[in-house]
Amino acid sequence: MIKVSVPATTANIGPGFDCIGMALTLYNEIQVEETNKDLIIEVTGRDAENIEKDENNLVYKSMLKVFDKIGYRPKGLKIKQHNGIPMARGLGSSAACIVGGVTAANKLCGSPLNHDQLLQLATEIEGHPDNVAPALFGGVVVSSQDKAKTSYVRFPVPESLKFIVAIPAVSLSTKAARGVLPENILFEDAVFNVGKASLLVAALMSGELDKLDVALQDRLHQPYRVKLMDSLEKIFNGCRDQNLNNVFLSGAGPSIIYLNWKKDEEEKGFYSLFKEMSETWEFKTLKGDNKGIV
Ligand code: HSE
């Protein structure tokens, strides 16, 4: 039996749309066993009732991609999936299923594919690399996707970073959140994001974390996506009023992350923004995961 544990991930991290992601200490666990016939899928944990338990299950579909690539087809499979990562909240739940599926299938076949090949496959399934790469490798991963290849650089998440993750009870599909993005952007917005994304990577790599306040700003996706939910717009307006610059939409949203490296006294201000929201919000305090899938 193969057993894997895959971390949640936060993508974009403000300005790094579709290219910067980090792994977090929240996990899905997947057990896979080859059997003599049939497909049996059991799902427990977070959002288990909303997850397909047949041929449409994402872990299973991702395993098939590996089997197709190496020309193998097991007679039967038993998959047990236990989710800690909430679904469709911007915390990489689909990336965890994809990375878990391709890694487990590869292991089941004696590991014919290397990490880079698994990343290419996972990126093809997900459509962009910024969640699947950190789910696979852990840490912070900066990646760039060309037609045939995803190139990346990985480095550890600084130990002192603390992630306060605010997760709403309502979900938001990545498809819907990508649907509101503009076809064209202003040159000055592109220049703004290039500067912030570069500063973000440099600050994380060098440990000059006091630069993060400036680096986490975005003009490519957040301004469009916060309009999808009244509460998101109110919370980001509240952050602006309180001068809280270390807050960003996790992935496509709707979860919000307050990134803290020293300013504990400001956390109260962040929490206070949720008091009058119509939906329920859950808070988790996480750290960076530097291991990736195990
Ligand atoms: N980079 C992706 C997006 C992450 O923002 O749409 C969500 O899967």
CSV table of C-alpha atoms and ligand atoms in Angstrom, one decimal:
chain,number,residue,atom,x,y,z
A,1,MET,CA,0.0,0.0,0.0
A,2,ILE,CA,1.2,3.5,-0.8
A,3,LYS,CA,0.4,6.3,1.6
A,4,VAL,CA,1.1,10.0,0.9
A,5,SER,CA,0.6,13.2,2.8
A,6,VAL,CA,0.3,16.4,0.6
A,7,PRO,CA,0.4,20.0,1.9
A,8,ALA,CA,-2.1,22.8,1.2
A,9,THR,CA,-0.6,25.6,-0.8
A,10,THR,CA,-1.2,29.3,-1.2
A,11,ALA,CA,-0.7,30.7,-4.7
A,12,ASN,CA,-0.1,34.2,-6.1
A,13,ILE,CA,0.9,35.6,-2.6
A,14,GLY,CA,-0.2,39.0,-3.8
A,15,PRO,CA,1.6,40.0,-7.0
A,16,GLY,CA,2.8,36.5,-8.2
A,17,PHE,CA,-0.2,35.6,-10.3
A,18,ASP,CA,0.2,32.0,-11.6
A,19,CYS,CA,3.9,31.9,-10.8
A,20,ILE,CA,4.6,32.1,-7.0
A,21,GLY,CA,3.3,29.6,-4.4
A,22,MET,CA,4.1,28.3,-1.0
A,23,ALA,CA,3.3,25.1,0.9
A,24,LEU,CA,1.5,25.3,4.3
A,25,THR,CA,1.2,23.0,7.3
A,26,LEU,CA,-2.3,21.6,6.5
A,27,TYR,CA,-2.6,18.2,4.8
A,28,ASN,CA,-4.6,15.7,2.8
A,29,GLU,CA,-3.7,12.1,3.2
A,30,ILE,CA,-4.2,9.5,0.4
A,31,GLN,CA,-3.8,5.7,0.6
A,32,VAL,CA,-3.7,3.7,-2.6
A,33,GLU,CA,-3.7,-0.1,-3.0
A,34,GLU,CA,-3.8,-2.1,-6.2
A,35,THR,CA,-6.6,-4.8,-6.1
A,36,ASN,CA,-7.8,-7.6,-8.4
A,37,LYS,CA,-10.8,-5.7,-9.7
A,38,ASP,CA,-13.1,-2.6,-9.4
A,39,LEU,CA,-12.5,0.9,-8.2
A,40,ILE,CA,-13.3,1.6,-4.6
A,41,ILE,CA,-12.9,5.2,-3.3
A,42,GLU,CA,-13.5,6.3,0.3
A,43,VAL,CA,-13.4,9.9,1.2
A,44,THR,CA,-13.4,11.2,4.8
A,45,GLY,CA,-12.6,14.6,6.4
A,46,ARG,CA,-13.1,18.1,5.2
A,47,ASP,CA,-15.9,18.5,2.5
A,48,ALA,CA,-16.0,14.7,2.0
A,49,GLU,CA,-19.7,14.8,1.1
A,50,ASN,CA,-18.9,17.0,-2.0
A,51,ILE,CA,-16.1,14.9,-3.4
A,52,GLU,CA,-16.7,12.3,-6.2
A,53,LYS,CA,-16.2,8.7,-5.3
A,54,ASP,CA,-16.2,7.3,-8.8
A,55,GLU,CA,-14.2,7.7,-12.0
A,56,ASN,CA,-14.6,11.5,-11.7
A,57,ASN,CA,-12.5,11.6,-8.5
A,58,LEU,CA,-9.6,13.9,-9.1
A,59,VAL,CA,-7.0,11.6,-7.3
A,60,TYR,CA,-8.1,8.7,-9.5
A,61,LYS,CA,-8.1,10.8,-12.7
A,62,SER,CA,-4.6,12.1,-11.9
A,63,MET,CA,-3.4,8.5,-11.3
A,64,LEU,CA,-4.7,7.6,-14.8
A,65,LYS,CA,-2.5,10.2,-16.4
A,66,VAL,CA,0.6,8.5,-15.0
A,67,PHE,CA,-0.7,5.0,-16.0
A,68,ASP,CA,-1.4,6.3,-19.5
A,69,LYS,CA,2.1,7.8,-19.8
A,70,ILE,CA,3.9,4.7,-18.7
A,71,GLY,CA,1.5,2.2,-20.4
A,72,TYR,CA,0.2,0.4,-17.3
A,73,ARG,CA,-3.3,-0.3,-16.1
A,74,PRO,CA,-4.0,-1.9,-12.7
A,75,LYS,CA,-6.9,-4.4,-12.6
A,76,GLY,CA,-8.5,-2.6,-9.7
A,77,LEU,CA,-7.7,0.2,-7.2
A,78,LYS,CA,-8.7,1.1,-3.7
A,79,ILE,CA,-8.2,4.8,-2.8
A,80,LYS,CA,-8.7,6.2,0.6
A,81,GLN,CA,-8.6,10.0,0.8
A,82,HIS,CA,-8.7,11.9,4.1
A,83,ASN,CA,-8.9,15.7,3.6
A,84,GLY,CA,-7.7,18.4,5.9
A,85,ILE,CA,-7.7,21.0,3.2
A,86,PRO,CA,-11.1,22.7,2.6
A,87,MET,CA,-12.3,22.5,-1.0
A,88,ALA,CA,-12.6,25.5,-3.4
A,89,ARG,CA,-11.3,28.0,-0.8
A,90,GLY,CA,-8.0,29.0,-2.4
A,91,LEU,CA,-5.8,26.6,-0.4
A,92,GLY,CA,-4.8,24.2,-3.2
A,93,SER,CA,-7.2,21.3,-2.5
A,94,SER,CA,-7.3,20.3,-6.1
A,95,ALA,CA,-3.5,20.6,-6.4
A,96,ALA,CA,-3.1,18.3,-3.4
A,97,CYS,CA,-5.4,15.7,-5.1
A,98,ILE,CA,-3.5,15.9,-8.3
A,99,VAL,CA,0.0,15.8,-6.8
A,100,GLY,CA,-1.1,13.0,-4.4
A,101,GLY,CA,-2.6,11.0,-7.3
A,102,VAL,CA,0.4,11.3,-9.7
A,103,THR,CA,2.9,10.6,-7.0
A,104,ALA,CA,1.1,7.6,-5.6
A,105,ALA,CA,0.5,6.1,-9.1
A,106,ASN,CA,4.2,6.6,-9.9
A,107,LYS,CA,5.3,4.9,-6.7
A,108,LEU,CA,2.8,2.1,-7.4
A,109,CYS,CA,4.6,1.5,-10.7
A,110,GLY,CA,8.1,1.5,-9.2
A,111,SER,CA,8.8,5.3,-9.6
A,112,PRO,CA,9.6,5.4,-13.4
A,113,LEU,CA,8.9,9.2,-13.5
A,114,ASN,CA,11.2,11.7,-11.9
A,115,HIS,CA,10.1,14.8,-9.9
A,116,ASP,CA,10.3,17.1,-13.0
A,117,GLN,CA,8.1,14.7,-15.1
A,118,LEU,CA,5.6,14.6,-12.2
A,119,LEU,CA,5.5,18.4,-12.1
A,120,GLN,CA,4.9,18.6,-15.9
A,121,LEU,CA,2.0,16.1,-15.6
A,122,ALA,CA,0.5,17.8,-12.6
A,123,THR,CA,0.8,21.3,-14.3
A,124,GLU,CA,-0.9,19.9,-17.4
A,125,ILE,CA,-3.8,18.7,-15.2
A,126,GLU,CA,-4.2,21.8,-13.1
A,127,GLY,CA,-3.5,24.3,-15.9
A,128,HIS,CA,-0.9,26.4,-13.9
A,129,PRO,CA,2.0,25.4,-11.8
A,130,ASP,CA,1.8,27.7,-8.7
A,131,ASN,CA,-0.1,25.3,-6.4
A,132,VAL,CA,1.1,21.9,-7.7
A,133,ALA,CA,4.8,22.9,-7.6
A,134,PRO,CA,4.9,23.7,-3.8
A,135,ALA,CA,2.6,20.8,-3.1
A,136,LEU,CA,5.2,18.5,-4.7
A,137,PHE,CA,8.4,20.2,-3.4
A,138,GLY,CA,7.4,22.1,-0.3
A,139,GLY,CA,8.8,25.6,0.4
A,140,VAL,CA,8.3,28.6,-1.8
A,141,VAL,CA,8.3,27.8,-5.5
A,142,VAL,CA,8.7,30.3,-8.3
A,143,SER,CA,7.7,28.8,-11.6
A,144,SER,CA,7.3,29.8,-15.2
A,145,GLN,CA,5.2,27.8,-17.6
A,146,ASP,CA,6.0,27.6,-21.3
A,147,LYS,CA,4.2,25.3,-23.7
A,148,ALA,CA,6.4,22.3,-23.2
A,149,LYS,CA,8.0,22.9,-19.9
A,150,THR,CA,7.6,24.4,-16.4
A,151,SER,CA,10.8,25.8,-15.1
A,152,TYR,CA,11.1,26.5,-11.4
A,153,VAL,CA,13.3,27.5,-8.5
A,154,ARG,CA,12.5,26.3,-5.0
A,155,PHE,CA,13.7,27.7,-1.6
A,156,PRO,CA,12.5,27.3,2.0
A,157,VAL,CA,9.7,29.3,3.6
A,158,PRO,CA,11.4,31.5,6.2
A,159,GLU,CA,10.9,29.9,9.7
A,160,SER,CA,9.6,33.1,11.3
A,161,LEU,CA,6.6,33.5,8.9
A,162,LYS,CA,3.2,32.8,10.4
A,163,PHE,CA,0.1,32.6,8.2
A,164,ILE,CA,-3.2,33.5,9.7
A,165,VAL,CA,-5.7,32.0,7.3
A,166,ALA,CA,-9.3,33.2,7.3
A,167,ILE,CA,-11.6,30.7,5.5
A,168,PRO,CA,-15.2,31.6,4.7
A,169,ALA,CA,-18.0,29.0,4.9
A,170,VAL,CA,-18.8,29.7,1.3
A,171,SER,CA,-16.7,28.4,-1.6
A,172,LEU,CA,-15.6,30.0,-4.8
A,173,SER,CA,-14.5,28.0,-7.9
A,174,THR,CA,-11.2,28.9,-9.5
A,175,LYS,CA,-13.1,28.9,-12.9
A,176,ALA,CA,-15.4,31.6,-11.7
A,177,ALA,CA,-12.6,33.6,-10.1
A,178,ARG,CA,-10.5,33.4,-13.4
A,179,GLY,CA,-13.6,34.4,-15.3
A,180,VAL,CA,-13.7,37.9,-13.9
A,181,LEU,CA,-10.1,38.7,-14.8
A,182,PRO,CA,-9.6,41.3,-17.6
A,183,GLU,CA,-8.3,40.4,-21.0
A,184,ASN,CA,-5.9,43.4,-21.1
A,185,ILE,CA,-4.2,45.4,-18.3
A,186,LEU,CA,-2.6,48.8,-18.2
A,187,PHE,CA,1.2,49.0,-18.8
A,188,GLU,CA,1.6,50.8,-15.5
A,189,ASP,CA,-0.2,47.9,-13.6
A,190,ALA,CA,2.1,45.4,-15.3
A,191,VAL,CA,5.2,47.4,-14.2
A,192,PHE,CA,3.7,47.7,-10.7
A,193,ASN,CA,3.3,43.9,-10.4
A,194,VAL,CA,6.8,43.1,-11.9
A,195,GLY,CA,8.3,45.3,-9.2
A,196,LYS,CA,6.3,43.8,-6.4
A,197,ALA,CA,6.7,40.2,-7.4
A,198,SER,CA,10.5,40.7,-7.8
A,199,LEU,CA,10.7,42.3,-4.4
A,200,LEU,CA,8.6,39.6,-2.9
A,201,VAL,CA,10.9,36.8,-4.1
A,202,ALA,CA,14.0,38.8,-3.1
A,203,ALA,CA,12.6,39.6,0.4
A,204,LEU,CA,11.7,35.9,1.0
A,205,MET,CA,15.1,34.6,-0.3
A,206,SER,CA,17.2,37.2,1.5
A,207,GLY,CA,15.2,37.2,4.8
A,208,GLU,CA,14.6,41.0,4.5
A,209,LEU,CA,11.0,40.4,5.7
A,210,ASP,CA,10.3,44.0,6.5
A,211,LYS,CA,10.1,44.5,2.7
A,212,LEU,CA,7.0,42.3,2.6
A,213,ASP,CA,4.6,45.1,3.5
A,214,VAL,CA,5.5,46.8,0.2
A,215,ALA,CA,5.9,43.6,-1.8
A,216,LEU,CA,2.5,41.9,-1.2
A,217,GLN,CA,0.5,44.4,-3.3
A,218,ASP,CA,-1.2,43.3,-6.5
A,219,ARG,CA,-3.0,44.9,-9.4
A,220,LEU,CA,-3.5,41.9,-11.7
A,221,HIS,CA,-6.1,39.8,-9.9
A,222,GLN,CA,-7.1,40.9,-6.4
A,223,PRO,CA,-8.9,44.1,-7.4
A,224,TYR,CA,-11.2,42.1,-9.7
A,225,ARG,CA,-11.8,39.1,-7.5
A,226,VAL,CA,-12.6,40.9,-4.3
A,227,LYS,CA,-15.7,42.2,-6.0
A,228,LEU,CA,-17.1,38.6,-6.2
A,229,MET,CA,-18.1,38.7,-2.5
A,230,ASP,CA,-19.2,41.7,-0.5
A,231,SER,CA,-17.3,40.6,2.5
A,232,LEU,CA,-14.0,40.3,0.6
A,233,GLU,CA,-14.3,43.9,-0.6
A,234,LYS,CA,-15.2,45.1,2.9
A,235,ILE,CA,-12.3,43.3,4.5
A,236,PHE,CA,-9.7,44.5,2.0
A,237,ASN,CA,-11.1,48.1,2.3
A,238,GLY,CA,-10.8,47.7,6.1
A,239,CYS,CA,-7.2,46.5,5.7
A,240,ARG,CA,-6.4,49.6,3.6
A,241,ASP,CA,-8.0,51.9,6.3
A,242,GLN,CA,-6.0,50.2,9.0
A,243,ASN,CA,-2.8,50.3,6.9
A,244,LEU,CA,-2.5,46.5,7.0
A,245,ASN,CA,-0.5,45.8,4.0
A,246,ASN,CA,0.5,42.2,4.8
A,247,VAL,CA,-2.9,40.7,3.7
A,248,PHE,CA,-3.6,38.9,0.4
A,249,LEU,CA,-6.2,36.7,-1.2
A,250,SER,CA,-5.0,33.1,-1.1
A,251,GLY,CA,-4.8,31.8,-4.6
A,252,ALA,CA,-8.1,32.6,-6.4
A,253,GLY,CA,-9.8,33.1,-3.0
A,254,PRO,CA,-12.0,33.4,-1.2
A,255,SER,CA,-9.7,32.6,1.8
A,256,ILE,CA,-7.6,35.5,3.0
A,257,ILE,CA,-4.1,35.3,4.5
A,258,TYR,CA,-2.6,37.7,7.0
A,259,LEU,CA,1.1,37.1,6.9
A,260,ASN,CA,2.9,37.9,10.1
A,261,TRP,CA,6.5,38.0,10.9
A,262,LYS,CA,6.6,40.2,14.0
A,263,LYS,CA,3.5,42.5,14.4
A,264,ASP,CA,1.4,40.5,16.8
A,265,GLU,CA,-0.4,43.6,18.0
A,266,GLU,CA,-1.9,44.2,14.5
A,267,GLU,CA,-3.5,40.7,14.5
A,268,LYS,CA,-6.3,42.1,16.6
A,269,GLY,CA,-7.1,44.7,13.9
A,270,PHE,CA,-7.3,42.0,11.3
A,271,TYR,CA,-9.6,39.7,13.4
A,272,SER,CA,-11.9,42.7,14.1
A,273,LEU,CA,-12.6,43.1,10.4
A,274,PHE,CA,-14.6,39.9,10.4
A,275,LYS,CA,-17.0,40.7,13.2
A,276,GLU,CA,-19.8,42.0,11.1
A,277,MET,CA,-19.6,39.7,8.1
A,278,SER,CA,-22.7,37.9,7.0
A,279,GLU,CA,-21.0,34.5,6.5
A,280,THR,CA,-19.1,32.5,9.1
A,281,TRP,CA,-15.3,32.6,8.9
A,282,GLU,CA,-12.9,30.0,10.4
A,283,PHE,CA,-9.3,31.0,11.3
A,284,LYS,CA,-6.3,28.7,11.2
A,285,THR,CA,-2.7,29.7,12.1
A,286,LEU,CA,-0.3,27.8,9.9
A,287,LYS,CA,3.4,27.8,9.1
A,288,GLY,CA,5.3,27.2,5.9
A,289,ASP,CA,5.8,23.5,5.0
A,290,ASN,CA,9.3,22.8,3.7
A,291,LYS,CA,8.9,19.1,2.9
A,292,GLY,CA,6.2,18.9,0.2
A,293,ILE,CA,4.6,15.6,-0.5
A,294,VAL,CA,5.8,12.7,1.8
B,1,HSE,N1,-2.9,31.2,-9.8
B,1,HSE,C1,-4.3,30.6,-9.8
B,1,HSE,C2,-5.3,31.7,-9.9
B,1,HSE,C3,-4.4,29.9,-8.4
B,1,HSE,O1,-5.1,32.8,-9.2
B,1,HSE,O2,-6.3,31.6,-10.6
B,1,HSE,C4,-5.7,29.3,-8.2
B,1,HSE,O3,-5.7,28.0,-8.6
